[in-house]
CSV table of C-alpha atoms in Angstrom, one decimal:
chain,number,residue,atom,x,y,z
A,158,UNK,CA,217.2,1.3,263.7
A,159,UNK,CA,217.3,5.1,263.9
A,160,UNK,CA,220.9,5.1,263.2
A,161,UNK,CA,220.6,2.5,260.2
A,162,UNK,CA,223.4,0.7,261.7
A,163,UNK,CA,223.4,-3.4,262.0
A,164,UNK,CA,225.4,-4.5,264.1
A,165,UNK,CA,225.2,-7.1,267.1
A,166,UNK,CA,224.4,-5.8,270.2
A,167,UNK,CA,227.2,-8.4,271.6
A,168,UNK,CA,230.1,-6.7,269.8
A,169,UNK,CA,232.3,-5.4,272.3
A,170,UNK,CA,235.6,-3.2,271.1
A,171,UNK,CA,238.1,-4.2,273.7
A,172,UNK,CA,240.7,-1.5,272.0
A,173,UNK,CA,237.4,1.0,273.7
A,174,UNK,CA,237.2,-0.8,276.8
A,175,UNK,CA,241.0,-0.3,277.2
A,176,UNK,CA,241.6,3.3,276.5
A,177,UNK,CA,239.0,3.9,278.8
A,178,UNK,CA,240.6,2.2,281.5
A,179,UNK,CA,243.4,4.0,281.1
A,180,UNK,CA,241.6,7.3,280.7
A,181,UNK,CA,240.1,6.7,284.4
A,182,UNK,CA,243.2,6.0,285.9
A,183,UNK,CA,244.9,8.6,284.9
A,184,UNK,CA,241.9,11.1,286.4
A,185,UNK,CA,241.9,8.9,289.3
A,186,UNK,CA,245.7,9.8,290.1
A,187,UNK,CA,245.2,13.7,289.1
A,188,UNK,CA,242.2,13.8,291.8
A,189,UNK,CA,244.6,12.0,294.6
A,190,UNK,CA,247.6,14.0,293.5
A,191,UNK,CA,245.4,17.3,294.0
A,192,UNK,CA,244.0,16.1,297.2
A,193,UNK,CA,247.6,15.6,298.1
A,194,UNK,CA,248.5,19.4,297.1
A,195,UNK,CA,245.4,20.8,299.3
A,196,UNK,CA,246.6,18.6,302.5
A,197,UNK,CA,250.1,19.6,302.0
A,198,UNK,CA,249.6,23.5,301.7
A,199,UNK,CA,247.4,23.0,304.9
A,200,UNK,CA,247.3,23.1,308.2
A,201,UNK,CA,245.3,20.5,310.4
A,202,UNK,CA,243.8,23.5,312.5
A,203,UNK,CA,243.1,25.4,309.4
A,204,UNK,CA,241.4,22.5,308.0
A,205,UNK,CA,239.2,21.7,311.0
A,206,UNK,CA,238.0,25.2,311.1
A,207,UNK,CA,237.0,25.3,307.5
A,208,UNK,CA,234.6,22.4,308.3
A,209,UNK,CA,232.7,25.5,309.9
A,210,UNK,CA,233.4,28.4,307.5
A,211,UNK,CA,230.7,31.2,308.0
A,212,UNK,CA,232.5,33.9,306.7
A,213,UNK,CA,234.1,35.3,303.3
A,214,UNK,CA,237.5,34.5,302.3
A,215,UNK,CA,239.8,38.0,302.3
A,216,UNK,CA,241.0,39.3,298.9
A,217,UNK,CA,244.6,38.3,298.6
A,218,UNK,CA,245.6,39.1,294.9
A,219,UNK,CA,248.5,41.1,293.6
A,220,UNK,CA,246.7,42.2,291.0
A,221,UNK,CA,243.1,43.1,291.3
A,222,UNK,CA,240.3,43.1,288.6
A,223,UNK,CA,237.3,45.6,288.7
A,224,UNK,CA,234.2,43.6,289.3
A,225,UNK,CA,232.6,45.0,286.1
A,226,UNK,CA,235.8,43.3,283.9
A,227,UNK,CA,233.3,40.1,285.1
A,228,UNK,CA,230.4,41.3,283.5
A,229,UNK,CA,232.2,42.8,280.2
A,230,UNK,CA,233.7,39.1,279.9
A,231,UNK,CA,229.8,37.6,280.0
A,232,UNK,CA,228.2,39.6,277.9
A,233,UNK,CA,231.3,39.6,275.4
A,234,UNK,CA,230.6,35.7,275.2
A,235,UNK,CA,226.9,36.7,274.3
A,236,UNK,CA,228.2,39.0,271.2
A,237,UNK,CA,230.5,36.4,270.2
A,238,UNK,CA,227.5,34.4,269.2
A,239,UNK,CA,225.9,36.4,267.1
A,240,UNK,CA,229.2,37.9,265.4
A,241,UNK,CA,231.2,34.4,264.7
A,242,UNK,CA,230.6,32.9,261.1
A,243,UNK,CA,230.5,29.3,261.9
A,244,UNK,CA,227.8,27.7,264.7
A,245,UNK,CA,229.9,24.2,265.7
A,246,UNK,CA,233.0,24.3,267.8
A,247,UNK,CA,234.2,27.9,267.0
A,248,UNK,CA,231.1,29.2,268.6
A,249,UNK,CA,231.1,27.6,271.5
A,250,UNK,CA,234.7,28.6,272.1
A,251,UNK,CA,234.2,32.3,271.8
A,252,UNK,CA,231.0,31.8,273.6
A,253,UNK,CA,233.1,30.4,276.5
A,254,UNK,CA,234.1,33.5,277.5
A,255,UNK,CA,231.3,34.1,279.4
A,256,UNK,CA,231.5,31.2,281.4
A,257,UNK,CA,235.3,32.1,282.2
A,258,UNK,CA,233.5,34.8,283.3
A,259,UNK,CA,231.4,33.2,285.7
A,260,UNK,CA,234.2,32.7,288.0
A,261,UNK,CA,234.7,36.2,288.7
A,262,UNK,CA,231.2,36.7,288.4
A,263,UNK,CA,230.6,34.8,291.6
A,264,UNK,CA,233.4,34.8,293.6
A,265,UNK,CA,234.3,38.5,293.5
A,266,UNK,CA,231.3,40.4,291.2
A,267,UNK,CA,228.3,39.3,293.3
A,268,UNK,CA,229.8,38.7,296.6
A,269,UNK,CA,230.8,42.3,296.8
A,270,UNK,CA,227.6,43.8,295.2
A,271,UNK,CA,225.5,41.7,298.2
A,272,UNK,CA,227.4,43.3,300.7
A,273,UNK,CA,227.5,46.8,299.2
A,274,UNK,CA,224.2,46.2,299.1
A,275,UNK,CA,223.9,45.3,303.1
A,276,UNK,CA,226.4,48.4,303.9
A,277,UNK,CA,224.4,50.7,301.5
A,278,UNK,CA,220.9,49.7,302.1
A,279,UNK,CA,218.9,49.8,305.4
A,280,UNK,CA,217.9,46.1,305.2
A,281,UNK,CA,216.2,44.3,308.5
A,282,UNK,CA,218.6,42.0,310.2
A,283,UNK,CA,216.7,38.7,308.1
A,284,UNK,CA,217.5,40.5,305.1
A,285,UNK,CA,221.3,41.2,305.8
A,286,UNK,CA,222.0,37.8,307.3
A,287,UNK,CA,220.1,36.4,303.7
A,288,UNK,CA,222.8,38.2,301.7
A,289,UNK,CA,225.8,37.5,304.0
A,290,UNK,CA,225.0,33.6,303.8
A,291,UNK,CA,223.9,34.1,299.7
A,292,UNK,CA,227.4,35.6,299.2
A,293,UNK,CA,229.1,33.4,301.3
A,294,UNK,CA,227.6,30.3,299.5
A,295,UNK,CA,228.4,31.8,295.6
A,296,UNK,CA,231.9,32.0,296.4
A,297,UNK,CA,232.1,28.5,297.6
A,298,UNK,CA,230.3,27.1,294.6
A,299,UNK,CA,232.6,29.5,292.3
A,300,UNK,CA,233.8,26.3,289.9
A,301,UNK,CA,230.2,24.1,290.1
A,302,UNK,CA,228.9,27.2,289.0
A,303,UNK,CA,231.9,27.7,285.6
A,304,UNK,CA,231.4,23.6,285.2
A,305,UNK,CA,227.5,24.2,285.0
A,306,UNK,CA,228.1,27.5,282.6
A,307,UNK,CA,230.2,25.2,280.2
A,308,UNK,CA,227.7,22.7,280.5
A,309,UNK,CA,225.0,25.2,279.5
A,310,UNK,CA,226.9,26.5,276.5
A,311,UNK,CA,229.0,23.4,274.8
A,312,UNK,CA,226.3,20.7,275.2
A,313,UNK,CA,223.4,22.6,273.2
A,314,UNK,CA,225.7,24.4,270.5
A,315,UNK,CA,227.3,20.0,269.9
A,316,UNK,CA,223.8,19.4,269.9
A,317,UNK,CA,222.2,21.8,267.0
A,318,UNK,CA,225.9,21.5,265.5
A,319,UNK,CA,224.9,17.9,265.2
A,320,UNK,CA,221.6,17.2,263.9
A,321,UNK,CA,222.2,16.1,260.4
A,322,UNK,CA,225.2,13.2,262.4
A,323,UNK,CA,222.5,10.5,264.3
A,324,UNK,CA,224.6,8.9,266.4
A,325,UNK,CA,226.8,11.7,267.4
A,326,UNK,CA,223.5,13.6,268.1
A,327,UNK,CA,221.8,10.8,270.0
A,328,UNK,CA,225.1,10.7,271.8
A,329,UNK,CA,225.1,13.9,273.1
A,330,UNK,CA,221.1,14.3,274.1
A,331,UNK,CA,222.3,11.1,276.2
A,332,UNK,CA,225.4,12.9,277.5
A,333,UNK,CA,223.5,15.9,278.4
A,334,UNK,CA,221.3,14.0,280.7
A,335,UNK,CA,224.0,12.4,282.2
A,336,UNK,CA,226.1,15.5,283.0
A,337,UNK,CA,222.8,17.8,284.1
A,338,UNK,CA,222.1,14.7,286.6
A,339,UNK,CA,225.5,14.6,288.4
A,340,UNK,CA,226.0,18.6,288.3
A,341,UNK,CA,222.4,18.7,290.0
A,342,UNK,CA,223.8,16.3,292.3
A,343,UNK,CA,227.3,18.2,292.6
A,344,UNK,CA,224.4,21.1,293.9
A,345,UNK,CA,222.7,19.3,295.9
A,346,UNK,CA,225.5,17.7,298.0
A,347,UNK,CA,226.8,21.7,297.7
A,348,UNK,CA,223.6,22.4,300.2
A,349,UNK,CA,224.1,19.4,302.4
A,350,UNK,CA,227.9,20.9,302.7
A,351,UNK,CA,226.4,24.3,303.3
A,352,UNK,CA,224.2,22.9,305.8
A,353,UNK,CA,227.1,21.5,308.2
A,354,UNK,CA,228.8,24.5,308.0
A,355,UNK,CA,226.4,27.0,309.0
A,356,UNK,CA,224.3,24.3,311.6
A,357,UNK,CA,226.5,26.2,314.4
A,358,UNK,CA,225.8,29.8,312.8
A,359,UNK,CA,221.7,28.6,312.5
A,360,UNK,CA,221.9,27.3,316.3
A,361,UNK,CA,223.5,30.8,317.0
A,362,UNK,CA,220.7,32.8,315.7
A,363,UNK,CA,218.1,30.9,317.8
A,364,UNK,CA,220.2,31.9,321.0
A,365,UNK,CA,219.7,35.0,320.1
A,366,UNK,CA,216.0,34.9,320.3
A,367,UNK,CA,214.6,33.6,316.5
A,368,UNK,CA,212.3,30.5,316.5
A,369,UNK,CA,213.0,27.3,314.2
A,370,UNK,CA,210.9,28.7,311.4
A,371,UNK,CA,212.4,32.3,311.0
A,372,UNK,CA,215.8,30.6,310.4
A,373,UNK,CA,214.4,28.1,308.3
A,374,UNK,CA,213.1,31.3,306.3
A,375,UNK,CA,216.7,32.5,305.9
A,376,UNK,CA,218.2,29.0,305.1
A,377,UNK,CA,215.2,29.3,302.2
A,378,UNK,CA,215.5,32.7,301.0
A,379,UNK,CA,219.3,31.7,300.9
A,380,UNK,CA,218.3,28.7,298.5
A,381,UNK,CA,216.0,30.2,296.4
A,382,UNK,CA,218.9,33.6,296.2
A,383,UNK,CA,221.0,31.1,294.6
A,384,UNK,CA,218.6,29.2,292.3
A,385,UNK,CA,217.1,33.1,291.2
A,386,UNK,CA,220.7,33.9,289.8
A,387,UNK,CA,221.6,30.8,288.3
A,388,UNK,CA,218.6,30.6,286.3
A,389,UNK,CA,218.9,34.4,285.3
A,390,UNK,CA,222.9,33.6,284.0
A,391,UNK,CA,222.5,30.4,282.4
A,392,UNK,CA,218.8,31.1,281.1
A,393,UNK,CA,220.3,33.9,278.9
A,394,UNK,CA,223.1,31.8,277.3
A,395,UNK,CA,221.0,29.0,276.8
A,396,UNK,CA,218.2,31.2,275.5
A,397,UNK,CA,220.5,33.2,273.5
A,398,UNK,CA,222.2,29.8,272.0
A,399,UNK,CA,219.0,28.4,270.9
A,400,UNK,CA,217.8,31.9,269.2
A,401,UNK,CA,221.0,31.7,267.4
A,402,UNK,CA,220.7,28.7,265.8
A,403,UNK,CA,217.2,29.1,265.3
A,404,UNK,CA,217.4,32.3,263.1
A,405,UNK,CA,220.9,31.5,261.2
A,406,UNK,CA,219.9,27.5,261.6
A,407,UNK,CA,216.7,27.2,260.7
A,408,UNK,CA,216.5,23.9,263.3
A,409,UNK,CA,213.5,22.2,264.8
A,410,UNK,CA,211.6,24.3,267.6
A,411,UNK,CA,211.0,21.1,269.0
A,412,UNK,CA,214.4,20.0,269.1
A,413,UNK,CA,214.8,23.2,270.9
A,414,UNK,CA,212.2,22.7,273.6
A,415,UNK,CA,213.9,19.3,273.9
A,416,UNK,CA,217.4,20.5,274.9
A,417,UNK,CA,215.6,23.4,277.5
A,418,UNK,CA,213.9,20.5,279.3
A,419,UNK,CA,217.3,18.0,279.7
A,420,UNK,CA,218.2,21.4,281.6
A,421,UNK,CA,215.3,22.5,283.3
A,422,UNK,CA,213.9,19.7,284.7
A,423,UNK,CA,216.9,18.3,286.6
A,424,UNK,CA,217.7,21.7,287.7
A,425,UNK,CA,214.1,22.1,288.7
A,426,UNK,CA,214.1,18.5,290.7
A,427,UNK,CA,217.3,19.5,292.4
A,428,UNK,CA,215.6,23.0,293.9
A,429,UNK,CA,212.7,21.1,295.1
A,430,UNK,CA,215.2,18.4,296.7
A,431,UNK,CA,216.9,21.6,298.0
A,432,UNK,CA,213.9,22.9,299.3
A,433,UNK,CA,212.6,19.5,300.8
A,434,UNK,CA,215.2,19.2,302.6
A,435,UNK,CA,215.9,23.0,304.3
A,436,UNK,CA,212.6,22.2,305.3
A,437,UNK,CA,213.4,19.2,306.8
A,438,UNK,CA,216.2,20.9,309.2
A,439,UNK,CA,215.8,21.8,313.0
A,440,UNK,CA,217.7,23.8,314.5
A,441,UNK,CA,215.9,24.8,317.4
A,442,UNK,CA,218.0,24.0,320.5
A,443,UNK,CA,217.3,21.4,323.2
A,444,UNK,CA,218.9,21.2,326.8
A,445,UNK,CA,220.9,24.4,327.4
């Protein structure tokens, strides 16, 4: 009714149905050929042993990038909002530099500034075992992290792009949700990963004298580390996205506050899962 469309709820375009089929197969063999790759290229001892990864990968590149190339290439995306001429696809293009970006930005950029930060500063031993795990933890979520950047940039900018197209625009509020859910979930299941890794490392630190809660303050302090600065990066693009639109736009400030909530409330529901369940762990040690 919304839409104006009259059509029978019934109709089903099998032509759709098809291409669709064929659209998951082919993703479905791309996942299992990549699998294959990873298998291939390693070794069964390697792979046991990154089921219990607690420290950083070494830097093996040829060719190395200074860290603040990273941040140039973020705030680049940010200017290439307000310079381009047209707010639809172009935009979000250019703007997609900053999530590019984000890759460096957490697997190199803030890694190496946490543990500047632990060699530089005289931290207690909570704090530098915080930022060890906090760095650790970014460069293992480097591409969840660029999938939620692009998700944080395309799906508002389609959205205000789209508001004069119904059923293109209810389309897209609808994909929105669905792709904030399953990223939230991607993070989620991140932390549960996390979690087996480091339940040797946690059990460690209670040998060496720290009760069940102080490590439960580190596992939480690490959580909330990596909620503070994903909320700081994709809060400015998204912030910045809608104050574009809004002031060469003119759209609805309510549509506005619409789009920030299919973002902040599944992101918010996935800390507090988070959170839940780092308070749920024990890892104090029984027998020995």
């Amino acid at each position: 009714r919304y839409c104006h469309i009259h059509q029978s709820i019934f109709y089903f375009n099998f032509k759709l149905f098809k291409m669709l089929g064929i659209l998951v197969v082919c993703i479905l063999v791309i996942l299992i050929a990549m699998q294959i790759n990873y298998i291939n290229n390693n070794s069964l001892s390697s792979l046991i042993k990154d089921k219990y990864i607690t420290t950083q990968k070494e830097d093996h590149r040829v060719f190395i990038i200074p860290d603040y190339i990273y941040i140039l290439g973020y705030f680049l995306g940010l200017y290439a909002m307000y310079v381009g001429e047209e707010l639809d696809a172009g935009f979000a293009i250019a703007s997609c530099i900053g999530a590019i970006s984000a890759y460096g930005l957490f697997y190199y950029f803030i890694p190496h500034t946490l543990n500047e930060m632990v060699d530089s500063l005289n931290l207690k031993g909570e704090d530098t075992i915080v930022l060890g795990d906090l760095a650790l933890f970014m460069q293992q979520s480097k591409l969840l992290i660029v999938f939620i950047m692009l998700a944080v940039i395309l799906i508002p900018t389609f959205i205000f792009s789209s508001i004069h197209m119904k059923m293109l625009h209810i389309a897209l509020h609808i994909g929105a949700i669905l792709i904030n859910f399953v990223l939230c979930l991607s993070v989620v299941s991140r932390f549960d990963i996390d979690a087996l890794e480091k339940k040797e490392h946690f059990k460690n630190l209670c040998k060496m004298g720290l009760t069940n809660q102080d490590v439960k303050k580190i596992s939480y302090k690490e959580g909330n580390g990596f909620y503070v600065v994903l909320w700081i990066f994709a809060g400015i693009y998204i912030l910045s996205i809608a104050c574009t639109f809004l002031i060469r736009a003119s759209i609805d400030l309510g549509l506005v506050g619409i789009v920030l909530l299919e973002f902040v409330v599944p992101y918010g529901m996935a800390e507090l899962i988070v959170y839940l369940k780092k308070r749920g762990q024990n890892y104090e040690l029984h027998g020995n």
